[in-house]
Amino acid sequence: MTNDDIIESLISRFKKKDKIALARLITIVENEPDKASKIFKHFENIKHDSYIIGLTGSPGVGKSTLTGAIAQRMLDEGKTVGIISVDPTSPFSGGAFLGDRVRMTNICLHPNVFMRSLASRGYKGGISRAVFDITMLYEAFGMDIIIIETVGVGQAEFDVYNLVYTVVVILVPGYGDVIQMQKAGIIEIGDIYDVNKKDLGGEDIAVQIEMMLDDTIFKGGWRPPVSMTDAINREGIDELLQCIWDHKEHIELSGAIKEKQKNRFNYKIKELIFTKIESLISEKFIDNDEVNEIIKDVLNNSKFRIYDKIQNLVKNMNLEIRKNE
Ligand SMILES: Nc1nc2c(ncn2[C@@H]2O[C@H](COP(=O)(O)OP(=O)(O)OP(=O)(O)O)[C@@H](O)[C@H]2O)c(=O)[nH]1
Ligand SMILES: [Mg+2]
């Protein structure tokens, strides 16, 4: 079978809701981004939209446990759920991948759920590219809900916020997180704030967040609620879910969801253009011999010439690009 035949056969199994075919197609778009357009062409008649939720917070706050608890409730309500877990650990250890499986084992076997872990490093085109493509596959598969778990620390995670409709920021008892949150500008990002591990306390941190939110002006008439959960004992899950559905209803009624959908594609299109231009420039206009010359020169003569040399190189590139216009 040729590659095209393999894709054709996977697509027809995928359309019959075969989860193994879904897994294979995810692996293909993950490793070979160029194949995505070939695959997506088969879905042009599908009109289904999933509701996409992001769960974010520092390592270890309980994102995976909470995702498991939330997904279980959704499954109980008869919904189908696709989960993407962006793993902060090294792609070489694979530790958190297995860990997430263990934490979510009770739901992983459910026929209406599908889960994928991604290492946050080592993806062609970046993590948000892979996450976007997987959400598209989940949507084509007909998932009602998509949950994306990310560690709220780096730019990659900020990028993921552009892909979701409701962002839940998770914190745990202890003040460190609130200060971190202020520093990282996360306070502007959450649609809902959840204090997890409430079995270990956390009233004080909830009050702290409430106060911080009171000092913030929110556009669009949504003031983020603060919930408290114990993900292990499944306490407060219904309340958190209610906050999620309230936010969903709010953005649907106000029309903000249309803006978010637009933003999702606007972000994606720009990202793609930048990636293409970047590779075009590096292929066509960056002269590696010249770069090596500069390196030789700064190492042999003076490293403090570096900016002068770069400026010259860019000037020459400019001329090249103009010539091509
Ligand atoms: N006491 C208590 N422990 C919890 C609760 N929720 C999760 N944990 C524990 O906290 C630890 C981390 O939970 P995870 O769900 O892996 O947290 P995470 O945020 O997904 O972690 P990373 O993906 O590694 O960033 C595990 O040992 C959980 O059992 C909770 O509500 N209370
Ligand atoms: Mg996790």
Short mmCIF file of C-alpha atoms and ligand atoms in Angstrom, two decimals:
data_model
loop_
_atom_site.label_atom_id
_atom_site.label_comp_id
_atom_site.label_asym_id
_atom_site.label_seq_id
_atom_site.Cartn_x
_atom_site.Cartn_y
_atom_site.Cartn_z
CA MET A 1 0.00 0.00 0.00
CA THR A 2 1.22 3.49 -0.76
CA ASN A 3 1.17 6.20 1.89
CA ASP A 4 -1.94 7.66 0.27
CA ASP A 5 -3.69 4.28 0.42
CA ILE A 6 -2.84 3.96 4.10
CA ILE A 7 -4.32 7.38 4.80
CA GLU A 8 -7.46 6.57 2.74
CA SER A 9 -8.01 3.37 4.69
CA LEU A 10 -7.41 5.08 8.04
CA ILE A 11 -9.90 7.81 7.11
CA SER A 12 -12.62 5.33 6.29
CA ARG A 13 -12.07 3.55 9.62
CA PHE A 14 -11.93 6.94 11.39
CA LYS A 15 -15.31 7.83 9.90
CA LYS A 16 -16.69 4.65 11.45
CA LYS A 17 -15.45 5.92 14.85
CA ASP A 18 -12.48 3.57 15.06
CA LYS A 19 -10.29 4.93 17.88
CA ILE A 20 -7.20 3.09 16.62
CA ALA A 21 -7.51 4.94 13.31
CA LEU A 22 -7.87 8.20 15.26
CA ALA A 23 -4.67 7.37 17.17
CA ARG A 24 -2.79 6.58 13.94
CA LEU A 25 -3.94 9.79 12.25
CA ILE A 26 -2.87 11.83 15.28
CA THR A 27 0.57 10.24 15.10
CA ILE A 28 0.79 11.08 11.40
CA VAL A 29 -0.08 14.79 11.82
CA GLU A 30 2.16 14.99 14.86
CA ASN A 31 5.23 13.68 13.05
CA GLU A 32 4.48 14.84 9.51
CA PRO A 33 2.70 18.20 9.64
CA ASP A 34 2.66 18.34 5.84
CA LYS A 35 0.23 15.42 5.76
CA ALA A 36 -2.42 17.37 7.68
CA SER A 37 -3.85 19.06 4.59
CA LYS A 38 -4.20 15.71 2.81
CA ILE A 39 -6.04 14.28 5.82
CA PHE A 40 -8.24 17.30 6.51
CA LYS A 41 -9.43 17.33 2.87
CA HIS A 42 -11.52 14.26 3.70
CA PHE A 43 -13.44 16.14 6.41
CA GLU A 44 -14.69 19.06 4.34
CA ASN A 45 -18.32 18.00 4.73
CA ILE A 46 -18.15 17.70 8.52
CA LYS A 47 -19.76 20.64 10.28
CA HIS A 48 -19.28 19.54 13.88
CA ASP A 49 -17.80 21.94 16.48
CA SER A 50 -16.43 20.66 19.78
CA TYR A 51 -16.37 22.81 22.88
CA ILE A 52 -12.71 23.33 23.79
CA ILE A 53 -11.60 23.80 27.39
CA GLY A 54 -8.07 24.55 28.64
CA LEU A 55 -6.86 23.51 32.08
CA THR A 56 -3.66 25.17 33.15
CA GLY A 57 -1.51 25.53 36.27
CA SER A 58 1.95 24.90 37.71
CA PRO A 59 3.40 21.39 37.71
CA GLY A 60 1.72 19.09 40.20
CA VAL A 61 -1.36 21.20 41.02
CA GLY A 62 -3.56 18.29 39.99
CA LYS A 63 -4.42 19.09 36.37
CA SER A 64 -4.43 15.45 35.25
CA THR A 65 -6.39 14.24 38.26
CA LEU A 66 -8.89 17.05 37.76
CA THR A 67 -9.13 16.37 34.03
CA GLY A 68 -9.95 12.75 34.89
CA ALA A 69 -12.62 13.83 37.37
CA ILE A 70 -14.21 16.36 35.00
CA ALA A 71 -14.12 13.98 32.05
CA GLN A 72 -15.76 11.26 34.13
CA ARG A 73 -18.71 13.57 34.89
CA MET A 74 -19.01 14.48 31.22
CA LEU A 75 -18.99 10.80 30.25
CA ASP A 76 -21.71 10.16 32.86
CA GLU A 77 -23.78 12.80 31.06
CA GLY A 78 -23.33 10.87 27.81
CA LYS A 79 -20.82 13.25 26.24
CA THR A 80 -17.79 12.23 24.22
CA VAL A 81 -14.47 13.69 25.37
CA GLY A 82 -11.08 14.15 23.71
CA ILE A 83 -8.16 14.96 26.01
CA ILE A 84 -4.79 16.46 25.10
CA SER A 85 -2.25 16.46 27.87
CA VAL A 86 0.78 18.62 27.21
CA ASP A 87 3.49 17.03 29.25
CA PRO A 88 6.05 19.38 30.72
CA THR A 89 8.69 16.72 31.30
CA SER A 90 11.43 15.75 28.92
CA PRO A 91 10.30 13.73 25.92
CA PHE A 92 13.03 11.26 26.83
CA SER A 93 11.73 10.31 30.24
CA GLY A 94 8.20 9.49 29.19
CA GLY A 95 7.40 9.52 32.90
CA ALA A 96 4.44 11.82 32.94
CA PHE A 97 2.93 10.06 29.96
CA LEU A 98 2.61 6.86 31.93
CA GLY A 99 1.69 8.83 35.04
CA ASP A 100 -1.23 10.51 33.28
CA ARG A 101 -2.40 7.16 32.04
CA VAL A 102 -2.32 5.83 35.57
CA ARG A 103 -4.15 8.86 36.96
CA MET A 104 -6.80 8.62 34.31
CA THR A 105 -6.96 4.84 33.98
CA ASN A 106 -10.54 4.63 35.11
CA ILE A 107 -11.67 6.77 32.22
CA CYS A 108 -9.10 5.74 29.59
CA LEU A 109 -10.92 2.51 28.91
CA HIS A 110 -14.28 4.22 28.41
CA PRO A 111 -15.41 3.97 24.76
CA ASN A 112 -16.39 7.66 24.64
CA VAL A 113 -13.06 9.11 25.66
CA PHE A 114 -9.77 9.45 23.88
CA MET A 115 -6.58 10.75 25.41
CA ARG A 116 -3.26 11.86 23.98
CA SER A 117 -0.13 13.02 25.81
CA LEU A 118 2.32 15.30 24.06
CA ALA A 119 5.81 16.20 25.17
CA SER A 120 6.06 19.98 25.12
CA ARG A 121 9.38 19.89 23.31
CA GLY A 122 10.53 18.40 20.10
CA TYR A 123 7.66 19.15 17.75
CA LYS A 124 8.08 20.43 14.26
CA GLY A 125 6.29 23.77 14.14
CA GLY A 126 5.88 23.94 17.91
CA ILE A 127 3.51 22.48 20.42
CA SER A 128 0.55 24.67 19.53
CA ARG A 129 0.72 23.43 15.94
CA ALA A 130 0.38 19.84 17.11
CA VAL A 131 -2.35 20.76 19.61
CA PHE A 132 -4.34 22.61 16.92
CA ASP A 133 -4.14 19.69 14.51
CA ILE A 134 -5.25 17.22 17.18
CA THR A 135 -8.23 19.41 18.13
CA MET A 136 -9.20 19.40 14.43
CA LEU A 137 -9.04 15.59 14.36
CA TYR A 138 -11.11 15.37 17.57
CA GLU A 139 -13.68 17.72 16.03
CA ALA A 140 -13.85 15.64 12.87
CA PHE A 141 -14.24 12.55 15.05
CA GLY A 142 -17.30 14.20 16.61
CA MET A 143 -16.06 14.80 20.18
CA ASP A 144 -18.50 16.94 22.17
CA ILE A 145 -15.80 18.27 24.46
CA ILE A 146 -12.05 18.71 24.13
CA ILE A 147 -9.92 19.25 27.25
CA ILE A 148 -6.37 20.53 26.86
CA GLU A 149 -4.09 20.27 29.90
CA THR A 150 -1.01 22.52 29.88
CA VAL A 151 1.53 23.74 32.38
CA GLY A 152 1.04 27.48 32.61
CA VAL A 153 4.62 28.59 32.42
CA GLY A 154 6.07 29.11 28.98
CA GLN A 155 5.20 30.89 25.76
CA ALA A 156 4.05 27.60 24.28
CA GLU A 157 1.34 27.35 26.88
CA PHE A 158 0.28 30.95 26.36
CA ASP A 159 -0.07 30.08 22.69
CA VAL A 160 -2.43 27.26 23.57
CA TYR A 161 -4.84 29.76 25.17
CA ASN A 162 -5.51 31.07 21.69
CA LEU A 163 -6.96 27.69 20.80
CA VAL A 164 -9.55 27.27 23.57
CA TYR A 165 -12.88 28.82 24.57
CA THR A 166 -12.81 28.45 28.37
CA VAL A 167 -9.58 28.66 30.37
CA VAL A 168 -9.52 27.18 33.87
CA VAL A 169 -6.49 28.28 35.90
CA ILE A 170 -5.72 25.84 38.70
CA LEU A 171 -3.97 26.78 41.91
CA VAL A 172 -3.27 24.99 45.16
CA PRO A 173 -3.07 26.08 48.82
CA GLY A 174 -0.03 28.30 49.51
CA TYR A 175 0.61 31.86 48.43
CA GLY A 176 3.51 31.25 46.07
CA ASP A 177 1.18 30.57 43.21
CA VAL A 178 -0.80 33.79 43.50
CA ILE A 179 2.40 35.83 43.38
CA GLN A 180 3.66 33.75 40.45
CA MET A 181 0.33 34.27 38.76
CA GLN A 182 0.54 38.03 39.09
CA LYS A 183 4.10 38.04 37.78
CA ALA A 184 3.27 35.82 34.83
CA GLY A 185 0.19 37.87 33.93
CA ILE A 186 -2.00 34.79 34.25
CA ILE A 187 -4.66 36.77 36.06
CA GLU A 188 -5.82 38.12 32.69
CA ILE A 189 -6.02 34.67 31.22
CA GLY A 190 -8.42 32.67 33.40
CA ASP A 191 -12.15 32.50 32.80
CA ILE A 192 -12.41 30.41 35.96
CA TYR A 193 -10.00 30.03 38.89
CA ASP A 194 -10.00 26.71 40.73
CA VAL A 195 -8.22 26.08 44.00
CA ASN A 196 -7.55 22.34 43.94
CA LYS A 197 -6.41 20.19 46.90
CA LYS A 198 -8.95 21.89 49.12
CA ASP A 199 -8.49 18.96 51.50
CA LEU A 200 -5.18 20.68 52.35
CA GLY A 201 -6.78 24.08 53.04
CA GLY A 202 -6.93 26.84 50.48
CA GLU A 203 -9.71 29.13 51.77
CA ASP A 204 -7.12 31.86 52.19
CA ILE A 205 -5.85 31.58 48.66
CA ALA A 206 -9.40 31.64 47.31
CA VAL A 207 -9.99 34.90 49.19
CA GLN A 208 -6.71 36.26 47.82
CA ILE A 209 -7.78 35.51 44.24
CA GLU A 210 -11.24 36.98 44.82
CA MET A 211 -9.60 40.20 46.01
CA MET A 212 -7.28 40.26 43.04
CA LEU A 213 -10.21 39.73 40.67
CA ASP A 214 -12.14 42.52 42.39
CA ASP A 215 -9.31 44.87 41.47
CA THR A 216 -9.36 43.84 37.84
CA ILE A 217 -11.62 45.22 35.14
CA PHE A 218 -13.03 42.55 32.85
CA LYS A 219 -14.19 43.14 29.33
CA GLY A 220 -17.31 41.42 28.08
CA GLY A 221 -19.21 41.26 31.36
CA TRP A 222 -17.72 38.02 32.66
CA ARG A 223 -16.18 38.17 36.11
CA PRO A 224 -14.30 34.89 36.63
CA PRO A 225 -15.68 32.76 39.46
CA VAL A 226 -13.42 31.00 41.96
CA SER A 227 -14.14 27.35 42.73
CA MET A 228 -12.55 24.87 45.13
CA THR A 229 -12.01 21.17 44.44
CA ASP A 230 -10.54 18.01 45.88
CA ALA A 231 -9.83 16.13 42.67
CA ILE A 232 -8.90 12.89 44.40
CA ASN A 233 -12.08 12.62 46.44
CA ARG A 234 -14.11 14.20 43.63
CA GLU A 235 -15.39 17.06 45.74
CA GLY A 236 -16.45 20.35 44.19
CA ILE A 237 -16.33 18.87 40.68
CA ASP A 238 -19.99 19.60 39.93
CA GLU A 239 -19.53 23.21 41.04
CA LEU A 240 -16.46 23.60 38.82
CA LEU A 241 -18.33 22.03 35.91
CA GLN A 242 -21.22 24.42 36.51
CA CYS A 243 -18.77 27.34 36.24
CA ILE A 244 -17.54 25.91 32.92
CA TRP A 245 -21.08 25.56 31.52
CA ASP A 246 -21.99 29.06 32.78
CA HIS A 247 -18.99 30.49 30.96
CA LYS A 248 -19.87 28.54 27.83
CA GLU A 249 -23.43 29.88 27.95
CA HIS A 250 -22.15 33.40 28.58
CA ILE A 251 -19.86 33.46 25.56
CA GLU A 252 -22.46 31.78 23.37
CA LEU A 253 -25.16 34.29 24.30
CA SER A 254 -22.87 37.31 24.02
CA GLY A 255 -21.45 36.10 20.73
CA ALA A 256 -17.92 36.15 22.17
CA ILE A 257 -17.50 32.54 21.09
CA LYS A 258 -17.55 33.70 17.46
CA GLU A 259 -14.66 36.03 18.27
CA LYS A 260 -12.81 33.17 19.97
CA GLN A 261 -13.37 30.95 16.95
CA LYS A 262 -12.10 33.71 14.69
CA ASN A 263 -9.12 34.21 16.99
CA ARG A 264 -8.36 30.49 16.84
CA PHE A 265 -8.03 30.59 13.06
CA ASN A 266 -6.45 34.03 12.92
CA TYR A 267 -3.76 32.77 15.25
CA LYS A 268 -3.33 29.59 13.26
CA ILE A 269 -3.10 31.32 9.89
CA LYS A 270 -0.53 33.84 11.13
CA GLU A 271 1.48 31.08 12.77
CA LEU A 272 1.53 29.13 9.54
CA ILE A 273 2.55 32.16 7.49
CA PHE A 274 5.38 32.96 9.89
CA THR A 275 6.60 29.37 9.86
CA LYS A 276 6.55 29.27 6.06
CA ILE A 277 8.33 32.62 5.73
CA GLU A 278 10.90 31.60 8.28
CA SER A 279 11.77 28.41 6.45
CA LEU A 280 11.71 30.23 3.11
CA ILE A 281 14.17 32.82 4.42
CA SER A 282 16.43 30.24 5.95
CA GLU A 283 16.39 28.16 2.77
CA LYS A 284 16.65 30.93 0.19
CA PHE A 285 18.24 33.96 1.75
CA ILE A 286 20.53 32.86 4.52
CA ASP A 287 23.94 32.14 3.10
CA ASN A 288 25.50 29.61 5.45
CA ASP A 289 28.96 30.25 4.07
CA GLU A 290 28.57 33.88 5.05
CA VAL A 291 27.34 32.90 8.50
CA ASN A 292 30.34 30.64 8.94
CA GLU A 293 32.63 33.46 7.81
CA ILE A 294 31.16 35.70 10.50
CA ILE A 295 31.60 33.04 13.15
CA LYS A 296 35.21 32.54 12.09
CA ASP A 297 35.83 36.28 12.13
CA VAL A 298 34.35 36.94 15.56
CA LEU A 299 36.14 33.96 17.07
CA ASN A 300 39.48 34.82 15.51
CA ASN A 301 39.34 38.59 15.80
CA SER A 302 36.76 40.14 18.08
CA LYS A 303 33.45 38.85 19.31
CA PHE A 304 32.41 42.46 19.82
CA ARG A 305 32.08 42.85 16.05
CA ILE A 306 29.12 40.52 16.10
CA TYR A 307 26.37 43.15 15.66
CA ASP A 308 28.21 44.99 12.88
CA LYS A 309 28.65 41.75 11.02
CA ILE A 310 25.03 40.73 11.45
CA GLN A 311 23.87 44.14 10.29
CA ASN A 312 25.87 43.73 7.11
CA LEU A 313 24.49 40.29 6.54
CA VAL A 314 20.90 41.51 6.98
CA LYS A 315 21.56 44.41 4.63
CA ASN A 316 22.74 41.98 1.96
CA MET A 317 19.75 39.76 2.59
CA ASN A 318 17.49 42.75 2.16
CA LEU A 319 18.98 43.41 -1.25
CA GLU A 320 18.50 39.77 -2.20
CA ILE A 321 14.86 39.82 -1.13
CA ARG A 322 14.26 43.06 -3.06
CA LYS A 323 15.78 41.48 -6.17
CA ASN A 324 13.25 38.68 -5.83
CA GLU A 325 10.25 40.97 -5.48
N1 LIG B 1 -4.32 16.12 48.51
C1 LIG B 1 -4.63 16.22 47.22
N2 LIG B 1 -3.78 15.76 46.29
C2 LIG B 1 -4.14 15.87 44.99
C3 LIG B 1 -5.37 16.43 44.59
N3 LIG B 1 -5.41 16.40 43.22
C4 LIG B 1 -4.27 15.83 42.82
N4 LIG B 1 -3.49 15.49 43.86
C5 LIG B 1 -2.15 14.84 43.84
O1 LIG B 1 -1.20 15.76 43.36
C6 LIG B 1 -0.19 15.08 42.61
C7 LIG B 1 -0.11 15.71 41.21
O2 LIG B 1 -1.32 15.48 40.53
P1 LIG B 1 -1.41 15.53 38.95
O3 LIG B 1 -2.83 15.34 38.61
O4 LIG B 1 -0.41 14.67 38.33
O5 LIG B 1 -0.97 17.04 38.72
P2 LIG B 1 -0.61 17.74 37.33
O6 LIG B 1 -0.88 19.19 37.54
O7 LIG B 1 -1.27 17.07 36.22
O8 LIG B 1 0.95 17.51 37.24
P3 LIG B 1 1.90 17.74 35.94
O9 LIG B 1 1.16 17.24 34.74
O10 LIG B 1 3.10 16.95 36.27
O11 LIG B 1 2.15 19.21 35.90
C8 LIG B 1 -0.60 13.62 42.56
O12 LIG B 1 0.11 12.95 43.55
C9 LIG B 1 -2.08 13.66 42.89
O13 LIG B 1 -2.51 12.48 43.49
C10 LIG B 1 -6.26 16.92 45.60
O14 LIG B 1 -7.34 17.44 45.35
N5 LIG B 1 -5.84 16.78 46.89
MG MG B 2 -0.48 16.21 34.37
#
